[in-house]
Amino acid sequence: MKITSGLGSALIAVCIGIGISLILALLTGASPLLTLKALWVGSLGTPDSLAVTINNAVPLILTGMAVLVAFRAGLFNIGGEGQMYMGALGAVLVGLYVDLPPVLEVPLLIAGGALFGALLAGLAGLLRAYTGAHEVISTIMMNYIAQYFVNYMVTKGPLNKGSYSAQTHPINPSARLPVLWNNPVSPVTISVIIALASVLFIHWFLTRTKQGFVLNTVGLNPRMATYAGTNIKGYWISGMMLAGAFAGMAGAVMVGGVFHKLVANFSTGAGFTGIAVALLAKNQPLGLIPAALLFGGLNSANLELQLSAGVPKDVVLIIQAVVILSVAVQAVISERLEKREAAGIDRVGSQ
Amino acid sequence: MKRKTVVGILVLVLALFSLTTGVAFGEPLRVILVTDIGGLGDKGFNDGGWLGVQMAEEQLGVTGNVIQSFQQTDFIPNLTTAARQADVVVALGFLMADAISEVAARFPNVKFILVDSVAEELPNLASYEIRAGQGAYLAGIVAAAVTETGRVGMVEPMSIPPVIAFTAGYGAGVKTWNELTGSNVELVVKDAGAFNDPARGKALALSMIGQNVDIMMSGANTGLGVFQAVKEKNDEEGITLEAVAAGTKPKYFGVGVDLDQDDIYPGMMLTSALKNVPEVILGAIKSIQDGTFTGGHHAVGIQEDATGITDLRHTRHLVPDEAMAVVEKAVELMRAGNKDLEIPLAVENAEKFIQDFKVPEELRFVLQ
C-alpha cells in the first residue's frame, strides 16, 4: 500500500517534470506535442526503444546497488565508476583467456567482474577501517586510478589489440551473455536477470538475515553496534566489498553483453549516475528498478527527441535533469510530510 | 491467370522502383550524421562532420539531420535508427568504426560513410582516411623558410604510425626546402606520449625552445600546451599578441594540425596542416548522388581537397615568396598524382622516410 502510493506520487512528479520540460522545449523552438510524443516513443513506445531503455537500466541498477549497500553500512561509495572499470577488466580477462562451455564461462565472467570490483572497493573499506582515510576521498581518487589503468591496459598496455584502436580483441563467443530477446537495435541478454536477482537478493539479505540486520545497524548507529560487540571494521570492509562487487558486475555485463570486448572510456558516468539512482530509490533495493528505468528511459528518449522533435542534445540533458530533479524534490517533500504526520500522531497519542 | 500476370508485372515495376533510390524521382537524399560522445560543439571532427552535411544541404540539395550520442552504448541504436530513416549515414572517428561496420552489414540498401578511420570492407560502407602528411609537407616547406634559428620542431602527441606520418611529411618538406635553397634546417622530434596532456606538451615545447627551436608543430589537446608555451615565450620577449597584430614579427611560432588553428594565437601560429573533414563528406555524398560511390577503404589527399594548409591569413607577409612558389608547385604536383609526394597514411620510422624521400625534380626549377 505504501509502496504503491510512493509510486503514485513519483509518477505525478515525473508528470510535473515533463510538463516543465515541454515549456522548455517550447522556449527552444521545438513543438511540445512532438516532444511529448518523442519522450514516449523514445523510451517505452516501441519494442526497440523499450530494449534500449532496459539495457540502459541494467548497469544503473547494479551501480545503484553499489551505492545502496555501502550506504546501509554507513559509507558513501562514490567509486562505482572505478569499480565498474575494474569489473570490466576482470570480466574481459576471463573472456579473453578462459575457454570453457558457456554454462561455466558466463558465470565465471560475471564472477571475475564482481571480484575485481570488490577488491577495489574493499581497499577503500580497508583504508577507512585501519587508517581512517575517508571513503569519499579514497573512492573518488580510485575512480581515476581504475579508469586510467584500464584505459592504459587497452591502449598501450598488454591487452591492446593493435592497429591503433583503443580496445581489446573480442572475447570468446562462449563468454557472451546469452540473449533473451534478440532485438535488432539492442539485444536484451540475461544481464536483466542478473540485475533483478541482485535486487531480490539484497532485499532479502537486508530484511531477512542476521548479517543484513547488523550491516544496517552499523550504518545507523556505529557506536551502538560497537557496544553490542559488532566488529564494525569487518562490516565496513565486507560491506564495501559487497558494494563493489555489484559495480564490478555492471562492468562485466557491459563487456559480456554489450561490447563483447573492452573499449577505453567505455563508460561515461554510469557509476556516478548510480548515486542518483540510489538516492531516488531512497536506498530501498526494490526502488532501484523504477529509478533505473526512469534514467534509462530518459537516456533512450534522447534519440527520438533529437530526430523527431528537433530538440538539441543540450536541451535533452536539461529535460532529463528537470524530470529527475522534480522526482527528487517530491521524494524529500513527501518524506517531510510523513514525518510531520507521524509527529502529529504522536502528539495526539500523548494527550 | 491473367490477373496473376498483371499483379506480377505490378510487383516487378514496384520492385524496380524501390531499387532505384529516391533521387530518381527528384526526392532529396536524406543524410543523417551520428556523432560520437564528443558531440557538436567539440570544435573538432564532430563539428567538421556537421559542417560537411550542411554544405551538402546547400550545394547538393540533400536534407540533413544529426543524432548526438551520449554514451558508447548509444552508437549501435543511433546508427540503426539513422539507417532506418536515411539514405546515407555519416560517422567519424575510430570509436565509431566497429559499430558502423556492424550496422552497415544489416542495411545493405543504405550507404554508410566513415571518415578518418578504417571500417570493414562492405559494398555499402566507404571509409575515408586523409593523407594529412601532404598538408604537413607544405607546412614543413613554410616552416623551414621562416625559421631564424635553423631548427624546427615537432611534438608528436603520441608516436603511433598515423601521427608519425605527420612528422614524415613535415620533415620531407624541410628537406625539400634545404635541397632547393642549400640551407641546413634541422628537424627536432619529441614524443609527448599522450593526446590529452597539454602540460607535457608545454614542458616539451619549453625544452625545445631551450634547444634553439623556434617553430613547433603539434596536435590534439597536447598541442594546445605547445602553443601556449610559444605564446608565453613570445610574451617574455615583449612580443604580445597586440604587438604582433601591430606588425612585430614573433620570435616563436606554432604550427597547428587537423583543424585550422591559426586563430588560437593570431600571428603566432604560422599555419596549420589540415584534415578537411567537411570536404571529404561533401565529396562522398556527391559520389552517392552521381552514382560513382564505391564501398571499401579510400585514402584521400590533396587531389580530393581532403588536406592542405591554411591561407596564412595572419602570417603571409613573413613567408618568402619563393617558399610560396614552391608550395604552389608542390600542390600542383600532388594534384597531378605525383607518387613521391603521396605521403603514406601511416609511417613507422620518420627518420628513415625523410632520408629515403626524393625531392621531385619539377620543384628544382621553381627557384631558378
XYZ file of C-alpha atoms in Angstrom:
719
model
C 0.000 0.000 0.000
C 2.742 2.369 0.994
C 4.887 1.414 -1.973
C 2.025 1.971 -4.409
C 1.253 5.405 -3.006
C 5.001 6.194 -3.194
C 4.998 5.119 -6.816
C 1.887 7.185 -7.464
C 3.383 10.385 -6.150
C 6.627 9.643 -8.018
C 4.583 9.337 -11.210
C 2.961 12.703 -10.503
C 6.447 14.150 -10.047
C 7.531 12.671 -13.376
C 4.497 14.306 -14.991
C 5.326 17.679 -13.424
C 8.913 17.325 -14.628
C 7.734 16.505 -18.130
C 5.372 19.481 -18.011
C 8.252 21.820 -17.208
C 10.313 20.154 -19.931
C 7.599 20.802 -22.510
C 7.678 24.502 -21.646
C 11.475 24.368 -22.046
C 11.099 22.645 -25.406
C 8.622 25.309 -26.481
C 11.063 28.050 -25.454
C 13.838 26.486 -27.547
C 11.593 26.315 -30.578
C 10.576 22.655 -30.545
C 6.958 21.519 -30.621
C 5.741 20.423 -27.159
C 3.436 17.849 -28.710
C 6.263 16.275 -30.706
C 8.488 16.429 -27.621
C 5.903 14.581 -25.564
C 5.457 12.010 -28.285
C 9.223 11.610 -28.645
C 9.579 11.090 -24.889
C 7.057 8.268 -25.042
C 8.093 6.691 -28.345
C 11.776 7.011 -27.482
C 11.618 5.387 -24.064
C 8.870 2.748 -23.979
C 6.634 3.245 -27.017
C 8.339 0.877 -29.465
C 9.966 -2.518 -28.917
C 13.342 -1.073 -29.943
C 13.247 1.844 -27.540
C 11.992 -0.456 -24.776
C 15.008 -2.690 -25.369
C 17.380 0.291 -25.209
C 15.690 1.510 -22.026
C 16.105 -1.901 -20.412
C 19.730 -2.137 -21.453
C 20.383 1.357 -20.132
C 18.734 0.499 -16.825
C 20.603 -2.742 -16.118
C 24.039 -1.254 -15.315
C 22.337 1.566 -13.405
C 20.526 -0.922 -11.161
C 23.874 -2.537 -10.398
C 25.827 0.689 -9.833
C 22.869 1.995 -7.799
C 23.177 -1.159 -5.710
C 26.858 -0.428 -5.160
C 25.895 2.895 -3.592
C 22.954 1.485 -1.650
C 24.787 -1.407 0.003
C 27.659 0.806 1.127
C 25.214 3.402 2.373
C 23.499 0.778 4.505
C 26.872 0.197 6.187
C 27.147 3.945 6.768
C 29.629 4.570 3.958
C 29.409 6.757 0.861
C 30.681 4.795 -2.106
C 31.447 7.380 -4.780
C 33.683 4.842 -6.507
C 31.103 2.970 -8.566
C 32.628 4.218 -11.807
C 36.100 2.950 -10.975
C 34.764 -0.327 -9.601
C 32.832 -0.770 -12.836
C 36.017 -0.229 -14.872
C 37.876 -2.798 -12.770
C 34.940 -5.180 -13.101
C 35.082 -4.824 -16.870
C 38.799 -5.615 -16.720
C 38.201 -8.740 -14.620
C 35.471 -9.846 -16.991
C 37.467 -9.282 -20.154
C 40.409 -11.252 -18.740
C 38.075 -14.219 -18.277
C 36.506 -13.649 -21.683
C 39.851 -13.490 -23.457
C 41.920 -16.123 -21.697
C 39.480 -18.723 -20.396
C 37.816 -21.095 -22.822
C 35.037 -23.125 -21.230
C 31.499 -24.066 -22.236
C 29.137 -21.076 -21.826
C 27.421 -22.665 -18.809
C 30.682 -22.272 -16.904
C 32.334 -19.364 -18.676
C 29.476 -16.849 -18.388
C 29.165 -17.209 -14.590
C 32.951 -17.066 -14.369
C 32.973 -13.823 -16.393
C 30.421 -12.250 -14.070
C 32.338 -13.542 -11.045
C 35.576 -12.115 -12.433
C 33.926 -8.714 -12.741
C 32.444 -8.944 -9.242
C 35.817 -9.959 -7.777
C 37.772 -7.079 -9.344
C 35.119 -4.551 -8.334
C 35.020 -5.985 -4.806
C 38.795 -5.820 -4.429
C 38.973 -2.150 -5.411
C 36.070 -1.173 -3.151
C 37.422 -3.395 -0.371
C 40.654 -1.439 -0.481
C 38.718 1.751 0.252
C 36.941 -0.058 3.110
C 40.269 -1.282 4.453
C 41.751 2.230 4.336
C 38.713 3.570 6.164
C 38.825 0.908 8.833
C 42.529 0.946 9.604
C 43.846 4.385 8.616
C 40.702 6.479 8.899
C 41.083 7.703 5.308
C 37.608 8.906 4.387
C 35.987 6.636 1.826
C 34.525 9.562 -0.139
C 38.017 10.839 -0.922
C 39.574 7.435 -1.470
C 36.803 6.127 -3.731
C 36.778 9.319 -5.817
C 40.522 9.058 -6.292
C 40.311 5.361 -7.084
C 37.901 6.216 -9.893
C 40.749 7.946 -11.697
C 43.229 5.224 -10.896
C 40.917 2.483 -12.137
C 39.681 4.265 -15.252
C 43.132 5.302 -16.417
C 44.669 1.970 -15.504
C 42.059 0.182 -17.604
C 42.495 2.729 -20.411
C 46.238 2.132 -20.303
C 45.753 -1.637 -20.421
C 43.681 -1.395 -23.598
C 45.540 1.425 -25.371
C 49.267 0.971 -24.810
C 49.183 -1.935 -22.364
C 49.260 -5.688 -22.957
C 45.537 -6.020 -23.734
C 45.607 -3.699 -26.756
C 44.656 -5.478 -29.945
C 46.927 -3.336 -32.096
C 46.079 -1.257 -35.158
C 45.877 1.946 -33.059
C 42.435 1.165 -31.741
C 41.917 1.641 -28.024
C 40.310 -1.724 -27.360
C 40.983 -5.401 -26.703
C 40.388 -8.322 -29.014
C 36.813 -9.648 -28.891
C 36.080 -12.094 -26.056
C 35.451 -15.779 -26.787
C 31.962 -16.412 -28.173
C 31.337 -18.751 -25.240
C 31.807 -15.820 -22.848
C 28.999 -13.767 -24.366
C 25.903 -13.417 -22.212
C 23.042 -15.485 -23.685
C 20.428 -13.353 -25.430
C 16.862 -13.462 -24.122
C 15.260 -11.108 -26.630
C 17.099 -10.670 -29.885
C 16.062 -7.105 -30.546
C 17.872 -5.828 -33.657
C 18.753 -2.472 -32.120
C 19.783 -3.564 -28.660
C 19.679 -7.282 -27.801
C 18.479 -7.929 -24.253
C 20.643 -10.516 -22.503
C 20.470 -12.387 -19.220
C 22.025 -9.280 -17.663
C 18.410 -8.325 -16.887
C 18.022 -11.457 -14.796
C 21.335 -10.791 -13.080
C 20.210 -7.279 -12.142
C 16.770 -8.348 -10.933
C 18.196 -11.286 -8.975
C 20.674 -8.908 -7.334
C 17.837 -6.631 -6.264
C 15.832 -9.513 -4.793
C 18.897 -10.960 -3.107
C 19.831 -7.703 -1.403
C 16.219 -7.057 -0.434
C 16.157 -10.474 1.213
C 19.621 -10.033 2.696
C 18.828 -6.702 4.314
C 15.414 -7.643 5.658
C 15.681 -11.318 6.469
C 19.238 -12.167 7.511
C 21.222 -11.530 10.660
C 24.197 -10.137 8.727
C 21.909 -7.775 6.879
C 20.426 -6.559 10.116
C 23.867 -5.991 11.621
C 25.004 -4.181 8.466
C 22.050 -1.797 8.839
C 22.846 -1.286 12.493
C 26.477 -0.493 11.706
C 25.256 2.151 9.301
C 22.532 3.620 11.501
C 24.420 3.682 14.762
C 28.024 2.505 14.685
C 28.513 3.245 18.410
C 25.636 1.052 19.398
C 26.894 -1.646 17.060
C 30.317 -1.480 18.702
C 28.682 -1.571 22.115
C 26.781 -4.664 21.063
C 30.089 -6.309 20.243
C 29.967 -5.968 16.449
C 33.231 -5.914 14.560
C 32.306 -2.759 12.655
C 35.633 -2.603 10.823
C 34.930 -6.025 9.410
C 31.474 -4.875 8.313
C 32.888 -1.745 6.699
C 35.323 -3.808 4.667
C 32.902 -6.556 3.733
C 30.121 -4.031 3.096
C 32.332 -2.138 0.674
C 33.394 -5.378 -0.991
C 29.775 -6.405 -1.474
C 29.009 -2.959 -2.886
C 31.999 -3.055 -5.218
C 31.011 -6.497 -6.431
C 27.778 -5.074 -7.859
C 29.548 -2.215 -9.624
C 32.026 -4.761 -10.939
C 29.150 -6.830 -12.267
C 27.886 -3.720 -14.077
C 31.218 -3.602 -15.879
C 31.068 -7.329 -16.550
C 27.630 -7.193 -18.190
C 28.838 -4.347 -20.412
C 31.751 -6.479 -21.580
C 29.873 -9.772 -21.802
C 26.535 -8.460 -23.016
C 27.076 -5.233 -24.967
C 30.587 -4.652 -26.320
C 31.990 -8.213 -26.306
C 35.385 -6.573 -25.747
C 36.814 -3.860 -23.534
C 36.922 -0.371 -25.031
C 38.795 2.571 -23.473
C 36.456 5.033 -21.758
C 33.556 2.616 -22.315
C 31.529 4.242 -19.552
C 30.731 7.902 -19.366
C 29.400 8.124 -15.848
C 27.126 5.125 -15.260
C 28.921 4.737 -11.932
C 28.084 8.292 -10.939
C 24.506 8.057 -12.188
C 24.213 5.108 -9.805
C 24.465 7.572 -6.907
C 21.425 9.470 -8.173
C 19.590 6.203 -8.840
C 20.165 5.031 -5.261
C 19.069 8.392 -3.839
C 15.958 8.381 -5.975
C 15.220 4.855 -4.765
C 15.529 6.161 -1.191
C 18.091 3.420 -0.654
C 15.428 0.717 -0.965
C 16.566 -2.189 -3.188
C 13.152 -2.570 -4.851
C 13.125 1.152 -5.582
C 16.238 0.786 -7.727
C 14.227 -0.799 -10.536
C 11.842 2.099 -11.279
C 14.587 4.638 -10.574
C 16.984 2.989 -13.034
C 14.198 2.618 -15.611
C 13.477 6.358 -15.339
C 17.109 7.235 -16.014
C 17.434 4.566 -18.695
C 14.224 5.666 -20.417
C 15.203 9.323 -20.481
C 18.579 8.365 -21.952
C 16.897 6.218 -24.547
C 14.457 9.005 -25.474
C 17.375 11.267 -26.421
C 17.426 9.737 -29.897
C 13.773 10.464 -30.695
C 13.944 13.864 -29.036
C 16.768 14.858 -31.365
C 15.433 13.250 -34.530
C 11.649 13.670 -34.430
C 11.178 16.617 -32.112
C 14.325 18.508 -33.125
C 15.348 19.081 -29.520
C 19.118 19.643 -29.386
C 21.332 17.417 -27.220
C 21.919 20.071 -24.573
C 18.196 20.633 -24.086
C 17.702 16.854 -23.904
C 20.140 16.823 -20.994
C 18.260 19.700 -19.332
C 14.960 17.861 -19.748
C 16.473 14.769 -18.140
C 17.773 16.794 -15.231
C 14.437 18.596 -14.731
C 12.475 15.323 -14.607
C 14.924 13.756 -12.167
C 15.037 16.901 -10.054
C 11.272 17.018 -9.724
C 11.214 13.381 -8.640
C 13.937 14.060 -6.087
C 12.124 17.121 -4.744
C 8.940 15.098 -4.477
C 10.803 12.405 -2.535
C 12.090 14.922 0.009
C 8.747 16.707 0.365
C 6.781 13.502 0.883
C 9.331 12.365 3.455
C 8.895 15.652 5.356
C 5.120 15.302 5.204
C 5.333 11.757 6.512
C 7.488 12.902 9.417
C 5.162 15.793 10.209
C 2.209 13.422 10.112
C 3.999 10.982 12.364
C 4.841 13.786 14.793
C 1.200 14.905 14.783
C 0.002 11.427 15.562
C 2.461 11.244 18.417
C 1.111 14.433 19.895
C -2.435 13.174 19.593
C -1.382 9.945 21.228
C 0.230 11.665 24.179
C -2.810 13.711 25.035
C -4.187 -16.385 -64.736
C -4.297 -13.015 -66.454
C -4.832 -11.242 -63.147
C -1.784 -13.015 -61.807
C 0.341 -11.707 -64.676
C -0.930 -8.174 -64.078
C -0.122 -8.466 -60.389
C 3.241 -9.934 -61.299
C 4.055 -7.024 -63.587
C 2.938 -4.545 -60.937
C 5.149 -6.194 -58.354
C 8.052 -6.162 -60.794
C 7.547 -2.475 -61.532
C 7.328 -1.680 -57.833
C 10.448 -3.690 -57.165
C 12.308 -1.801 -59.894
C 11.141 1.493 -58.449
C 12.291 0.576 -54.987
C 15.676 -0.458 -56.371
C 16.328 2.977 -57.748
C 16.813 5.404 -54.900
C 14.633 8.404 -54.217
C 16.985 10.523 -56.305
C 15.417 9.154 -59.458
C 12.163 10.873 -58.546
C 13.917 14.104 -57.646
C 13.438 13.414 -53.973
C 16.395 14.696 -51.980
C 18.780 12.223 -50.360
C 18.263 12.025 -46.629
C 21.582 12.234 -44.795
C 21.979 11.651 -41.058
C 25.199 12.274 -39.139
C 25.719 10.265 -35.949
C 28.309 11.910 -33.692
C 30.436 10.175 -31.107
C 30.334 11.175 -27.438
C 32.155 14.453 -28.096
C 29.032 15.743 -29.824
C 28.515 19.037 -31.599
C 30.473 21.981 -30.264
C 33.682 19.963 -29.890
C 35.419 22.334 -32.345
C 36.794 19.119 -33.810
C 35.695 16.279 -36.024
C 32.069 16.225 -34.953
C 31.629 19.888 -35.830
C 33.505 19.238 -39.062
C 31.137 16.396 -39.888
C 28.072 18.552 -39.338
C 29.575 21.326 -41.445
C 30.084 18.776 -44.239
C 26.454 17.672 -44.067
C 25.299 21.299 -44.092
C 27.488 22.018 -47.119
C 25.844 19.056 -48.848
C 22.426 20.502 -47.985
C 23.354 23.800 -49.620
C 25.320 22.585 -52.601
C 23.730 19.219 -53.379
C 20.194 19.765 -52.128
C 20.141 16.849 -49.690
C 18.252 17.028 -46.393
C 20.485 16.639 -43.362
C 19.981 15.734 -39.737
C 22.162 14.869 -36.775
C 21.971 12.428 -33.859
C 24.381 13.065 -30.997
C 25.455 10.096 -28.920
C 25.565 10.317 -25.135
C 27.457 7.122 -24.383
C 29.265 4.392 -26.274
C 26.315 2.033 -25.852
C 24.259 4.502 -27.912
C 26.321 4.029 -31.066
C 24.540 0.969 -32.446
C 20.978 2.061 -31.547
C 21.656 5.523 -33.001
C 23.237 4.211 -36.198
C 20.397 1.710 -36.613
C 17.733 4.381 -36.231
C 19.641 6.608 -38.622
C 19.846 3.778 -41.156
C 16.083 3.244 -40.965
C 15.305 6.889 -41.646
C 18.041 7.923 -44.045
C 19.612 7.041 -47.389
C 23.076 7.994 -46.185
C 24.539 7.620 -42.697
C 27.721 9.513 -41.796
C 30.025 8.889 -38.811
C 33.517 9.984 -37.811
C 36.493 8.587 -35.981
C 37.760 5.195 -34.896
C 35.341 4.970 -31.978
C 32.527 4.507 -34.493
C 34.374 2.067 -36.780
C 33.169 -1.214 -35.267
C 29.617 -0.008 -34.706
C 29.183 1.328 -38.253
C 30.568 -1.909 -39.709
C 28.046 -3.919 -37.749
C 25.070 -1.739 -38.680
C 26.079 -1.348 -42.341
C 26.062 -5.131 -42.732
C 22.401 -5.163 -41.659
C 21.270 -2.383 -44.019
C 22.663 -3.201 -47.484
C 20.374 -0.624 -49.155
C 21.671 2.294 -47.110
C 25.024 3.929 -47.839
C 27.438 4.472 -44.958
C 30.307 6.963 -44.824
C 33.061 6.795 -42.199
C 35.742 9.489 -42.108
C 39.198 9.263 -40.522
C 39.135 5.593 -39.693
C 39.040 2.181 -41.344
C 35.915 0.044 -41.292
C 35.150 -3.408 -42.609
C 35.065 -3.993 -46.369
C 31.404 -3.778 -47.369
C 29.914 -2.637 -50.686
C 27.690 -0.061 -48.962
C 30.281 1.243 -46.490
C 33.043 3.607 -47.574
C 35.755 4.609 -45.116
C 37.980 7.574 -45.894
C 41.413 8.159 -44.421
C 43.056 11.515 -45.014
C 46.682 11.835 -46.197
C 47.345 14.661 -43.763
C 51.071 14.119 -44.279
C 50.635 16.085 -47.524
C 49.426 19.118 -45.586
C 52.294 18.623 -43.134
C 54.717 18.561 -46.106
C 53.552 22.004 -47.219
C 53.771 23.268 -43.635
C 57.335 21.905 -43.485
C 58.354 23.992 -46.504
C 56.855 27.134 -44.963
C 58.420 26.472 -41.541
C 61.873 25.815 -42.998
C 61.655 29.066 -44.953
C 60.628 31.131 -41.926
C 62.867 29.738 -39.149
C 65.645 32.051 -37.998
C 67.450 29.614 -35.713
C 67.641 26.914 -38.363
C 65.824 24.418 -36.170
C 62.148 23.472 -36.413
C 60.359 21.083 -34.050
C 57.597 18.511 -33.920
C 55.950 17.449 -30.654
C 54.196 14.197 -31.519
C 51.189 13.826 -29.233
C 51.748 10.088 -29.413
C 54.291 8.227 -31.528
C 51.940 5.960 -33.432
C 52.209 5.470 -37.205
C 49.359 7.865 -38.232
C 50.979 10.630 -36.157
C 54.484 9.761 -37.345
C 53.123 10.262 -40.882
C 52.717 13.957 -39.985
C 56.341 14.108 -38.844
C 57.434 12.323 -42.008
C 55.602 14.757 -44.286
C 56.769 17.760 -42.263
C 60.383 16.563 -42.348
C 60.160 15.863 -46.081
C 59.012 19.468 -46.542
C 62.011 20.718 -44.555
C 64.334 18.517 -46.608
C 62.823 19.890 -49.814
C 63.492 23.476 -48.750
C 67.052 22.566 -47.716
C 67.847 20.954 -51.056
C 66.261 23.724 -53.097
C 67.982 26.582 -51.288
C 71.099 24.918 -49.935
C 70.122 25.770 -46.377
C 70.545 23.387 -43.481
C 67.395 23.467 -41.376
C 67.185 20.681 -38.780
C 64.088 18.876 -37.512
C 63.839 18.067 -33.784
C 61.190 15.482 -32.791
C 59.796 14.694 -29.336
C 57.080 12.268 -28.197
C 54.578 13.508 -25.595
C 53.127 10.024 -25.093
C 49.520 11.223 -24.743
C 46.948 13.014 -26.876
C 45.402 14.662 -23.862
C 48.326 16.111 -21.926
C 48.793 19.857 -22.572
C 51.103 20.173 -19.543
C 53.510 17.652 -21.019
C 53.236 19.340 -24.413
C 54.129 22.662 -22.837
C 57.106 21.223 -20.943
C 58.470 19.596 -24.110
C 57.975 22.804 -26.095
C 59.863 24.833 -23.475
C 62.732 22.360 -23.527
C 62.775 22.541 -27.347
C 62.898 26.330 -27.219
C 65.828 25.896 -24.837
C 67.479 23.884 -27.636
C 67.109 26.796 -30.024
C 63.991 25.578 -31.855
C 61.714 28.440 -32.942
C 58.845 26.791 -34.856
C 56.923 23.851 -33.405
C 54.220 21.677 -34.902
C 51.906 19.675 -32.671
C 48.345 18.433 -32.453
C 45.428 17.284 -30.298
C 44.980 18.622 -26.771
C 48.670 18.126 -26.111
C 49.379 20.594 -28.908
C 47.434 23.311 -27.122
C 50.114 23.202 -24.405
C 52.829 23.521 -27.045
C 51.170 26.631 -28.493
C 50.720 28.091 -25.041
C 54.475 27.755 -24.488
C 55.034 29.574 -27.794
C 52.822 32.454 -26.685
C 54.386 32.716 -23.224
C 57.914 32.725 -24.610
C 56.943 35.457 -27.068
C 55.388 37.408 -24.196
C 58.646 37.097 -22.247
C 60.405 38.713 -25.192
C 57.896 41.551 -25.019
C 56.145 40.362 -28.165
C 52.477 40.338 -27.165
C 49.546 39.447 -29.399
C 48.816 43.180 -29.711
C 52.389 43.842 -30.826
C 52.111 41.032 -33.390
C 48.835 42.479 -34.652
C 50.625 45.826 -35.000
C 53.292 44.243 -37.179
C 56.036 42.884 -34.883
C 57.405 39.536 -36.011
C 57.068 36.837 -33.329
C 60.221 35.054 -32.246
C 58.477 31.692 -31.822
C 55.728 30.055 -33.881
C 53.354 27.140 -33.550
C 52.055 25.025 -36.437
C 48.577 23.572 -35.971
C 47.281 20.167 -37.018
C 43.946 18.694 -38.228
C 41.876 21.869 -37.777
C 42.511 25.465 -38.797
C 44.207 26.572 -35.573
C 45.619 29.834 -36.950
C 43.278 31.898 -34.778
C 44.343 30.383 -31.438
C 47.122 32.998 -31.198
C 46.759 35.096 -34.358
C 50.140 35.746 -35.923
C 51.970 33.321 -33.645
C 50.522 30.308 -35.447
C 52.460 30.087 -38.680
C 49.904 27.838 -40.368
C 48.021 24.545 -39.821
C 48.168 21.204 -41.657
C 44.511 20.451 -42.255
C 42.238 17.456 -42.358
C 39.319 18.793 -44.388
C 36.574 16.607 -42.936
C 33.694 18.690 -44.397
C 35.110 18.460 -47.931
C 35.594 14.692 -47.609
C 31.972 14.239 -46.536
C 30.726 16.545 -49.268
C 32.706 14.563 -51.839
C 31.405 11.244 -50.519
C 27.765 12.382 -50.624
C 28.316 13.733 -54.119
C 29.662 10.347 -55.212
C 26.441 8.750 -53.986
C 24.344 11.280 -55.905
C 26.157 10.811 -59.193
C 26.457 7.047 -58.791
C 30.251 6.808 -58.515
C 30.161 5.655 -54.878
C 32.247 2.587 -54.099
C 32.474 0.821 -50.766
C 35.685 -0.115 -49.016
C 38.725 1.793 -47.928
C 39.723 5.082 -49.599
C 42.827 7.165 -48.996
C 42.105 10.790 -49.879
C 44.563 13.648 -50.146
C 45.039 16.998 -51.812
C 43.584 15.599 -55.045
C 40.258 15.293 -53.235
C 40.677 18.585 -51.313
C 40.980 16.454 -48.181
C 44.130 18.121 -46.852
C 46.353 21.167 -47.298
C 47.485 24.170 -45.285
C 45.587 27.283 -44.238
C 45.545 30.555 -46.168
C 48.246 32.023 -43.839
C 45.934 34.992 -43.247
C 47.986 36.282 -40.279
C 51.492 35.297 -41.414
C 51.651 35.523 -45.215
C 53.913 38.640 -45.072
C 56.533 36.665 -43.098
C 56.869 33.892 -45.684
C 59.294 34.474 -48.596
C 57.590 34.458 -51.997
C 59.992 31.713 -53.112
C 58.596 29.405 -50.434
C 55.027 30.136 -51.541
C 56.028 29.374 -55.127
C 57.437 26.002 -54.040
C 54.263 25.280 -52.067
C 52.136 26.151 -55.079
C 54.144 23.921 -57.366
C 54.064 21.069 -54.810
C 50.267 21.329 -54.596
C 50.134 21.219 -58.385
C 52.289 18.074 -58.433
C 50.184 16.439 -55.714
C 47.013 17.202 -57.668
C 48.604 15.603 -60.711
C 49.209 12.471 -58.626
C 52.988 12.689 -58.143
C 53.986 9.435 -56.424
C 56.861 10.900 -54.365
C 54.537 13.431 -52.781
C 51.905 10.824 -51.910
C 52.808 10.772 -48.205
C 51.527 7.472 -46.740
C 48.738 7.298 -44.145
C 50.980 5.588 -41.643
C 54.758 5.707 -41.273
C 56.737 3.567 -38.849
C 60.027 5.463 -38.926
C 60.011 9.146 -39.846
C 63.800 9.449 -39.938
C 64.114 6.673 -42.489
C 61.209 8.053 -44.517
C 62.799 11.508 -44.701
C 66.172 10.006 -45.618
C 64.633 7.985 -48.460
C 62.416 10.880 -49.605
C 63.290 12.077 -53.105
C 62.662 15.757 -53.746
C 60.743 15.870 -57.067
C 62.843 17.241 -59.938
C 59.988 19.518 -61.002
C 60.357 21.519 -57.781
C 64.003 22.339 -58.568
C 63.007 24.571 -61.450
C 60.770 26.758 -59.310
C 63.615 28.746 -57.803
C 65.722 29.031 -60.965
